[in-house]
Amino acid sequence: MAWHFDREAGQGLKLISPTLLYVLVMLAAPLLMVITFSFWTQDYLTIDTTPTFANYREAWTTPLYQVLMWRSLKISVIVTGVTVVLAFPIAYYLSFHVKKRKALWLFLITVPFWTSYLLRVFLWKVILGYNGVFNTAFLELGLIQEPLTFILYNLNAVVITLAHAWAPFAILPIFVALEKIDRSLLEAATDLGDSPMRRFFRITLPLAMPGIVAATLIVLIPTVGDFITPRLVGGTDGLMISNMIQIQFGKANNAPLGAALAVSSMVVIGLISAGIFLVGKKLGGRVR
Amino acid sequence: MKWISVKWLTVYAVVYMIFLYAPVILLPLFAFNTSTIIAFPLSGFTTEWFVGLWYTDTLHTALGNSMIVGVTTALVSTLLGAFAARASARFAFPGKTGIVGLIMLPLVLPEIIVAVALLVMLNQLGMPLSLWTVVGGHVLICTPFSIAILSSAYRGLDRELEEASFDLGESRWGTFRRVTLPLVLPGVISSLLITFTISLDEFIIAFFLTGTDVTLPVYIWSQLRFPAKLPSVMALGTILLAVSVLLLILAEALRRRSAARQGVDTTLAGV
Amino acid sequence: MTRKDDMNDSIKPMIEIRDVIKKFGTFTALHGITADIREGEFFSLLGPSGCGKTTLLRAIAGFEPPTSGTVAIAGKDMAGIPANRRPTNMVFQSYAIFPHLNVEENVGYGLKTRKMPKAEIAREVAEVLSLVDMKNYGKRKAHELSGGQRQRVALARALVMRPKVILLDEPLSALDKKLRDQMQMELRSLQRSIGITFILVTHDQEEALIMSDRIAVMFDGQIEQLDTPEGLYRHPVNKRVASFIGVMNFLPARVTALSDTHLTLGIAALGEAQVPRDRLGKDVNPDKIDTIGVRPEMLTVLFDQDERSQNKVKGEVVDTEYYGDMTYYEVRLPGHDKPLTISMRNTAGRSVVAPGSTVSVGWGIESIVVFGE
């Protein structure tokens, strides 16, 4: 009933301070350092600390980086779209049609996620390869005459692999949002004359929007940062900006440029995320 | 989606589950396959790849390293998670949304960004890379998971329960020991198991931040380049999967027991 | 304002609350509360949510130390004494039954803290459980109990500590109406038989009236009136208390003449009335009188046979509500828009008057409560 402000605030802050301190030292400070770093330059083995936009100029104007950045965004957006669209019916099925053993279903959905990430990506390579499971099986069944080649070492493979990797992260938020929908709202819509389809678009979908937005962001943001999947199954035209960031910090030994690329991709993805969040909020708030 | 029949949704769900499990099912298949080439058809049953693991010293070192990293990460991130979860479930304080948001940020931050940022800082401070720098990064990404698990445990803990204990003459420490701890303990163990599992599987941060001591995923990454080593990797992956699943089942059972103790509906909590 | 009940002043106070102020940041929850709660009485803190009643209860329990002012229990100042060392025990709104312990372990919780031998704990627990009629439920866990049973366990857990005071924070609000009525009676008779001081926080005026020896009515962090249930009902000190406790018809009124012993009131719709000066509350200044109140049962719808009432006015029945034993009439009088609520007992041979009928409304001067600004 009453707010126990003064004493409460002190206790709460005291309690959270160790965790906050850790995050400040280990996350906030390093992130600030990366930003600072991106304004410095690599001078062979030493770092020139004169502030400059040179790295950003290079990051934004070099055709290779532009291509990689565009491709990263394109792949991330496609992966996110595919993942969320594929995940929604599953979440819907679990929430509305599975009556018993919901927890078991949820558990089963998360199990594949606990296979070593590297191995999961590698196994997709095995499945999709020229002599892979998919091709051998389909050849055997006579469904195809010769091995399909368009499924490995390109964008398709990256999309399939990532859609698989992020599935539970897309399903769970949508499922939670659907679970929260008061079922009497749906009965009310029917009672007021909505057909099941109209009802779905007027009630269920808008109310599930927070979950859809959460799923979208949870998949989109880390996807941009993935460099394993493109490297293992993407071939040369599946490479993404993160591979370049990794190269700059590794072999190319140009950390400041890597930092500029990292900051740039974060800013871009941050803006896109904010946009998605706002659009989702608007769509969710308005029940048509 | 009533206009789509339940039958089609069920069919879709089954196909989706096949998609999810396709790689997972292949893992043990190839692990027990006699051929060193990872392709169909299977040539025969063998356990030699598993036996081989027993004699691979580099693997044992990597496993030991991963255990050190995993256990330390689990302990530290669960401790930090417990502080934050308790603070956010029980108290109102200024800047709460921002602070909790910052702590949960690694959940959505690409791991490469976390890795690169820590790498830059460590280099600037002149600190050598080691297993401890990996732990530093892993704690960062595991703490949000710990908070998510423990928050639901703490939320189920009605503040009036602790007040009742205090009102009945018990001290603060006694209240913690007799009421708070028994009620959140399953959540704490569940958090330890999950954070350990995440750390055990994590590659990107470990790849960037480890020095000469490699963790298990980094070891696997190095092995993936050698086709002859692939069956052993499959065997290793099978064992890892089995262990992860066992730990998860344990964590889930504990979480549910905790919820049941608190009389909370178990179907949605913790999701 | 406090209305003293002189007869009972000989009983020593169990709790003395003096000028208690409680602030949360900039918000003041309690604006200087002063009250005495007597030994062995059933005392209620009654008020709407947010009035500070729970804060006051928690200040007595030791959970919310006052910003200033003192709380003394059994003659001892409680300043600096935390909840776990006060001679009070609380029955929480949620009952706060420890979910990981069974009924016996819950009830014995505080005794174990006191390091009482196990056999003695078992004996005490069994005794108090049979007192609250729960002796067959000792091994049950919290989630295996109904709402009423949880309430009994919570009460037993407090009683077994043999506190000087038991504090009850809206203990019946989670129960359904029928069970609530039953628990009210049980709680009341239990309190009578063991004689411990009970302090009850409630927002339900009916509950407070039924159970309490005395009630403090609170609004906005202040005690508006502290009185017996009958005193509150019959002599509310102001309009706010009057409308919070039961139903009250309000009519505009002003003083038209003043003498040493009486004052004459002009009351809207009812007409003139002479009121003895000693009928006024001591806070009411004759110059400031603007309203009178009259309870529904103090008015009568006059039927042909009873013409004895001193005063009567004609009015139109706009609505009726039939309750079986009672009928509530809404009667509009000429010169006053808002219909008056009148309750009539449905005695033999008296039928309900239909809406639209014209009736006479009888009223007596002794039933009127006078309010100032």
XYZ file of N, CA and C in Angstrom, chain A residues 30-42 46-52 55-56 249 253-260 263, chain B residues 116-117 119-121 123-125:
120
model
N 34.502 -1.413 -20.687
C 35.059 -1.916 -21.955
C 34.358 -1.351 -23.183
N 33.018 -1.209 -23.079
C 32.296 -0.678 -24.242
C 32.744 0.753 -24.518
N 32.884 1.544 -23.440
C 33.360 2.915 -23.611
C 34.766 2.910 -24.218
N 35.560 1.941 -23.780
C 36.923 1.855 -24.286
C 36.934 1.528 -25.775
N 36.030 0.648 -26.180
C 35.939 0.306 -27.600
C 35.586 1.543 -28.412
N 34.656 2.327 -27.859
C 34.254 3.546 -28.566
C 35.460 4.488 -28.682
N 36.169 4.659 -27.559
C 37.358 5.502 -27.583
C 38.370 4.965 -28.598
N 38.577 3.671 -28.530
C 39.527 2.983 -29.385
C 39.254 3.229 -30.869
N 37.962 3.282 -31.184
C 37.584 3.408 -32.585
C 38.001 4.765 -33.163
N 38.352 5.702 -32.280
C 38.791 7.013 -32.761
C 40.321 7.104 -32.804
N 40.977 6.023 -32.419
C 42.439 5.991 -32.497
C 42.855 5.266 -33.770
N 44.161 5.178 -34.015
C 44.593 4.449 -35.209
C 45.718 3.490 -34.880
N 45.757 2.425 -35.690
C 46.820 1.434 -35.523
C 48.009 1.892 -36.346
N 52.131 -0.110 -32.734
C 51.681 0.781 -31.673
C 50.347 1.415 -32.041
N 49.727 2.000 -31.005
C 48.438 2.653 -31.224
C 48.645 4.158 -31.153
N 48.191 4.846 -32.195
C 48.252 6.309 -32.209
C 46.974 6.841 -31.576
N 47.124 7.573 -30.477
C 45.928 7.978 -29.727
C 45.403 9.350 -30.131
N 45.846 9.872 -31.255
C 45.265 11.134 -31.727
C 43.845 10.850 -32.211
N 42.844 11.568 -31.658
C 41.458 11.287 -32.083
C 41.262 11.579 -33.572
N 40.638 10.659 -34.246
C 40.406 10.844 -35.671
C 39.174 10.040 -36.102
N 39.026 5.830 -39.044
C 38.505 4.463 -39.049
C 37.065 4.432 -39.541
N 36.282 5.403 -39.078
C 34.883 5.440 -39.497
C 34.773 5.737 -40.979
N 40.537 -7.829 -35.456
C 41.100 -8.014 -34.118
C 42.131 -9.134 -34.118
N 45.253 -7.465 -37.391
C 45.836 -6.668 -36.321
C 45.563 -5.180 -36.478
N 44.321 -4.848 -36.753
C 43.953 -3.432 -36.799
C 42.746 -3.244 -35.877
N 43.000 -3.353 -34.570
C 41.927 -3.286 -33.589
C 41.102 -1.999 -33.678
N 41.735 -0.833 -33.864
C 40.909 0.379 -33.949
C 39.884 0.316 -35.081
N 40.305 -0.215 -36.241
C 39.348 -0.341 -37.341
C 38.268 -1.354 -36.959
N 38.672 -2.444 -36.334
C 37.705 -3.438 -35.856
C 36.714 -2.800 -34.901
N 37.231 -1.952 -34.006
C 36.363 -1.270 -33.054
C 35.369 -0.371 -33.775
N 35.874 0.357 -34.788
C 34.985 1.251 -35.546
C 33.902 0.442 -36.247
N 31.431 -0.707 -33.505
C 30.575 0.393 -33.051
C 29.567 0.739 -34.142
N 35.012 -8.611 -27.826
C 35.927 -7.600 -28.356
C 36.148 -6.490 -27.331
N 35.067 -6.071 -26.669
C 35.184 -4.988 -25.688
C 36.107 -5.404 -24.542
N 38.372 -7.693 -24.657
C 39.715 -7.864 -25.203
C 40.444 -6.527 -25.266
N 39.732 -5.508 -25.760
C 40.322 -4.171 -25.851
C 40.744 -3.684 -24.470
N 39.850 -3.858 -23.491
C 40.172 -3.357 -22.156
C 41.366 -4.115 -21.563
N 43.755 -5.657 -23.085
C 44.982 -5.261 -23.773
C 45.481 -3.921 -23.282
N 44.542 -2.970 -23.133
C 44.929 -1.637 -22.683
C 45.506 -1.681 -21.275
N 44.918 -2.544 -20.428
C 45.409 -2.630 -19.055
C 46.651 -3.519 -18.975
